[in-house]
Coordinates of C-alpha atoms in Angstrom, one line a residue:
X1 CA 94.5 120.0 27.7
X2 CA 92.8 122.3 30.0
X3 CA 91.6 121.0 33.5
X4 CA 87.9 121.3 34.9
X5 CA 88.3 122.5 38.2
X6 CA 85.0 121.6 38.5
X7 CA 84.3 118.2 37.5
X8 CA 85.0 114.9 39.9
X9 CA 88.6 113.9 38.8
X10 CA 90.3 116.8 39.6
X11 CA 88.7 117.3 42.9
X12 CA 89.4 113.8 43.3
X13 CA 93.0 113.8 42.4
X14 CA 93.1 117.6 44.5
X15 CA 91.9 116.4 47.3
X16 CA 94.4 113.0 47.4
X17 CA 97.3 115.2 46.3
X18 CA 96.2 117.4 49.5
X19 CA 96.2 114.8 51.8
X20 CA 99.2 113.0 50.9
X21 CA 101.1 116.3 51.6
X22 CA 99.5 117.3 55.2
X23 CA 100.3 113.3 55.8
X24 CA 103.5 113.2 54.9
X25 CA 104.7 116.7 57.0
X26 CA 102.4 115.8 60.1
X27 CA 104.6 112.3 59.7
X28 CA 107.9 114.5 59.2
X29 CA 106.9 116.9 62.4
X30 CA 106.2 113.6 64.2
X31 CA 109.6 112.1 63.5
X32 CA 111.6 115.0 63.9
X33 CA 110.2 115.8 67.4
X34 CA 110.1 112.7 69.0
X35 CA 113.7 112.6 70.3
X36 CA 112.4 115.8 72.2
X37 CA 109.2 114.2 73.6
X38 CA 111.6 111.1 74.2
X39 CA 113.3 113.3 76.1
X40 CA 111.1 115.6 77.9
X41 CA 109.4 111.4 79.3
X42 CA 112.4 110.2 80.6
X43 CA 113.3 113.8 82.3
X44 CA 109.4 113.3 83.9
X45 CA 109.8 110.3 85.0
X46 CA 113.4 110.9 86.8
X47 CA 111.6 113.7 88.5
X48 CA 108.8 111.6 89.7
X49 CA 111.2 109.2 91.3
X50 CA 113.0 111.9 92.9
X51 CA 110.6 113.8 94.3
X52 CA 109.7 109.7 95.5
X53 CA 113.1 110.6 97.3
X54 CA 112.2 113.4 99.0
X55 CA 114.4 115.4 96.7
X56 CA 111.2 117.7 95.5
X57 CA 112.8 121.2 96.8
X58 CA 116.6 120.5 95.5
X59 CA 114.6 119.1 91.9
X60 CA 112.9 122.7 92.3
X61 CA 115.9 124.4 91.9
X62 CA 117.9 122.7 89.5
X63 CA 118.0 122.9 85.2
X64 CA 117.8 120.3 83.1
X65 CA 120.8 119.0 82.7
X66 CA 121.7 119.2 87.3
X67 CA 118.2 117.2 87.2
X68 CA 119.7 114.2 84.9
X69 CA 122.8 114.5 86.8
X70 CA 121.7 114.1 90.8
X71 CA 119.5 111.5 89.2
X72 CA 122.8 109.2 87.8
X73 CA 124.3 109.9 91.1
X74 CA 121.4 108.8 92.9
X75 CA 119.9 105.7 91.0
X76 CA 123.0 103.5 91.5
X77 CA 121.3 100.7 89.7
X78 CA 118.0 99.2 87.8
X79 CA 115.8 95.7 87.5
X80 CA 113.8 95.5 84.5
X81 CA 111.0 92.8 84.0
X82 CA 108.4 91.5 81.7
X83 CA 105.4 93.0 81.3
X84 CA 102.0 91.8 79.7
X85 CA 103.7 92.2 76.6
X86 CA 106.9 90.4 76.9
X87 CA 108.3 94.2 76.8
X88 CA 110.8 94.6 79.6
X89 CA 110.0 97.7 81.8
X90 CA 111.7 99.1 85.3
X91 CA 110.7 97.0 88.1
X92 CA 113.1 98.4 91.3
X93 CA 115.3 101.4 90.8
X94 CA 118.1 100.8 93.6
X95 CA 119.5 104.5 95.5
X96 CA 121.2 105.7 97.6
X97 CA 120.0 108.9 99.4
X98 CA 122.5 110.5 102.5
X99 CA 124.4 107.2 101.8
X100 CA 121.6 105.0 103.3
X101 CA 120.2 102.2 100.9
X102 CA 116.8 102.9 99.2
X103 CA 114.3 101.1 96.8
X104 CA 112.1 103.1 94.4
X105 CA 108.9 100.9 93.5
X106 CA 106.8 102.0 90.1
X107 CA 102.9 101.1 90.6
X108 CA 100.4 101.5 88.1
X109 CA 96.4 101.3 88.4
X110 CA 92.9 102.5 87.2
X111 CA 91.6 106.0 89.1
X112 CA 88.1 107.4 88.9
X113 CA 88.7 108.4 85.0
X114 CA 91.7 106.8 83.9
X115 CA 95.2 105.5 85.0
X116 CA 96.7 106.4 88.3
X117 CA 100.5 105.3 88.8
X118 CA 103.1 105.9 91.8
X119 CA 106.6 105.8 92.8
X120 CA 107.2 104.0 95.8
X121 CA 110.3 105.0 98.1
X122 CA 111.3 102.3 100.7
X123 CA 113.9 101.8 103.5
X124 CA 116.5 99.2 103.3
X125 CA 114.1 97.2 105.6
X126 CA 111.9 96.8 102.4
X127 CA 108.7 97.2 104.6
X128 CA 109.5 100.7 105.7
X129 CA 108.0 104.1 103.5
X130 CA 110.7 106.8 102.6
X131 CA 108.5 108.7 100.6
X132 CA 105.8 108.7 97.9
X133 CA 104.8 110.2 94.7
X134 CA 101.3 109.9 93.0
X135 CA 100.4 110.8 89.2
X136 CA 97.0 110.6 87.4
X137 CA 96.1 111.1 84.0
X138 CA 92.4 112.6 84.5
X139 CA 91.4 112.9 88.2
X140 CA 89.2 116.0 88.8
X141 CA 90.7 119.3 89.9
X142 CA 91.1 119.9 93.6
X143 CA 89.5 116.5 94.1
X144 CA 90.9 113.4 93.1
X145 CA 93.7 115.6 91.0
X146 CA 95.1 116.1 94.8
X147 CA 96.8 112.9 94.6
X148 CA 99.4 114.7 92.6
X149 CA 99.6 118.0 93.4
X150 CA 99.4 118.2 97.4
X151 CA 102.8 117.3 98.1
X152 CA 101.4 117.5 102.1
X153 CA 99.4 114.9 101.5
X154 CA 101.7 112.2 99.5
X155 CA 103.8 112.7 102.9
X156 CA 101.7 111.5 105.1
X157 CA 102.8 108.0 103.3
X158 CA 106.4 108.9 105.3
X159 CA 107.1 106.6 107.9
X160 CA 104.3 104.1 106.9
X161 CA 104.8 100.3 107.1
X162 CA 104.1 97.6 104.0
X163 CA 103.5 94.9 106.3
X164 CA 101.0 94.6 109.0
X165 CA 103.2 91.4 109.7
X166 CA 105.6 89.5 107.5
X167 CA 103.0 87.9 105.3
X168 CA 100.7 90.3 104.9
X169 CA 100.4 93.8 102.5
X170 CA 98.6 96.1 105.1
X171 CA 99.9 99.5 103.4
X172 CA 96.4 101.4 102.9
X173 CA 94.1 104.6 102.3
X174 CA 91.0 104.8 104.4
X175 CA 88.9 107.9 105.2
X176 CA 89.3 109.0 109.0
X177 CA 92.3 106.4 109.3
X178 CA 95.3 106.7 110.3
X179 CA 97.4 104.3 111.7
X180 CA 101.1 102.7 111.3
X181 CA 100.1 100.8 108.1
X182 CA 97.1 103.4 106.8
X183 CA 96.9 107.0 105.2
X184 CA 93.6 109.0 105.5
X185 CA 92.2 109.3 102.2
X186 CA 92.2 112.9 100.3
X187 CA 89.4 114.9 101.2
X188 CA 86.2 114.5 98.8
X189 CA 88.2 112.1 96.6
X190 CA 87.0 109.0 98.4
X191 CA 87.0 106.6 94.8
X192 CA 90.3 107.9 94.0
X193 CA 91.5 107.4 97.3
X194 CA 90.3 103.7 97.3
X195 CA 92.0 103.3 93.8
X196 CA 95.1 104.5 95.4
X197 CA 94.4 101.7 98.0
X198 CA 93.7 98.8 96.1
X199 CA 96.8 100.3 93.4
X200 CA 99.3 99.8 96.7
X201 CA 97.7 96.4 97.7
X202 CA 97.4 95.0 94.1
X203 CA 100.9 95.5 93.0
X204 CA 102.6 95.2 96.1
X205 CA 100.5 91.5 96.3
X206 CA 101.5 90.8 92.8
X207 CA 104.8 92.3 91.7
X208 CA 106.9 92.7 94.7
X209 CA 106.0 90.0 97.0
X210 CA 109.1 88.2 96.2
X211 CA 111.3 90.8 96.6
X212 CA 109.9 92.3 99.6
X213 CA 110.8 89.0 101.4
X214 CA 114.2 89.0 100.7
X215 CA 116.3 90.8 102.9

C-alpha cells in the first residue's frame, strides 16, 4: 500500500519519527559531552580561586594539566556544607601560599541583571584580605562587567579588614571611599557595586560568622 505524502497521518507520523531522531542525538551529544563541560567547570572554578590567591600571572602561563596541578598543591584541604537544598557544596577551601596559611571563601549574590559570586582570599587572622576575585553572569560591558575583568580593581580588596571590630562585618564598596574596611566602588557601576557590598556583608553575616570567630 502506497503512502500519501500528503494526507495527515503520514505528516503526523513524519513529523514524530523526525523528532524522536533530533531528540534522541541532541540527548546523545548532551551525554557524550558533559564529562568535557564537567571538566572545563571544575578547571574554571580552580582558576577563579587561584587567581583569589594572587596566582593570576603564574595561572597565565601554565596548560591545563600545570593549572590542576599547582591547584592540588595549593588547596591542602576542603569543608563542604548544606545548601538550600540539602546538596553539600564547598564552604572554605584551606591553602597554603609561600607556606603561610590561607582561607579561600566562595560568595554568591544577585548583581544588576543576574548572579554575581566571588572568591574570597583571607590571612590566617581570618579578618585580614589576601586577595579577591569577582564573577558575574550578565553585568554590562565596561560597566558593571568590570567586576571581573579589571584585575586593578579586585586588588584594591588587598590588605582590607572583615571586621571593623570583633563583632561586626565592616568589609564594604562605597563610591569615593576608601578606608581600612572599604573599597571605592567601580566607576559608573554604582548598583553593581552596592550588590558587591551587600554580597560581602550578607554572606559573611550569614555563612561565615562562626568560623571567622574561631581562631
Amino acid at each position: 500500500m502506497k503512502l500519501n505524502k500528503e494526507s495527515n497521518t503520514y505528516i503526523i507520523i513524519y513529523s514524530t519519527i523526525l523528532v524522536l531522531i533530533v531528540a534522541f542525538l541532541l540527548a546523545f551529544v548532551s551525554q557524550t559531552l558533559k564529562p568535557m563541560q564537567d571538566n572545563n567547570e571544575a578547571l574554571d572554578t580552580r582558576k577563579q580561586i587561584l587567581y583569589s590567591l594572587n596566582l593570576r600571572d603564574t595561572v597565565a602561563t601554565l596548560a591545563d594539566e600545570q593549572i590542576n596541578a599547582l591547584y592540588e598543591a595549593t588547596i591542602t584541604q576542603t569543608d563542604s556544607m548544606a545548601d538550600e537544598k540539602g546538596k553539600q557544596k564547598p564552604f572554605v577551601y584551606y591553602a597554603t601560599v609561600n607556606g603561610e596559611q590561607k582561607y579561600v571563601l566562595p560568595l554568591k549574590g544577585q548583581g544588576m541583571w543576574g548572579g554575581i559570586s566571588a572568591f574570597l582570599a583571607i590571612d590566617s587572622d581570618k579578618n585580614t584580605i589576601y586577595g579577591a576575585y569577582f564573577n558575574h553572569e550578565s553585568e554590562t560591558a565596561g560597566l558593571g562587567a568590570e567586576i571581573k575583568d579589571n584585575a586593578q580593581w579586585q586588588q584594591k580588596f588587598r590588605g582590607k579588614k572583615i571586621f571593623a571590630d570583633s563583632t561586626e562585618i565592616a568589609l564594604s564598596v562605597e563610591k569615593n571611599v576608601n578606608n581600612a574596611t572599604t573599597v571605592d566602588a567601580v566607576t559608573g557601576a554604582t548598583v553593581t557595586s552596592t550588590a558587591v557590598s551587600t554580597m560581602l556583608q550578607d554572606q559573611l553575616r550569614s555563612k561565615y560568622m562562626d568560623f571567622l570567630s574561631r581562631h
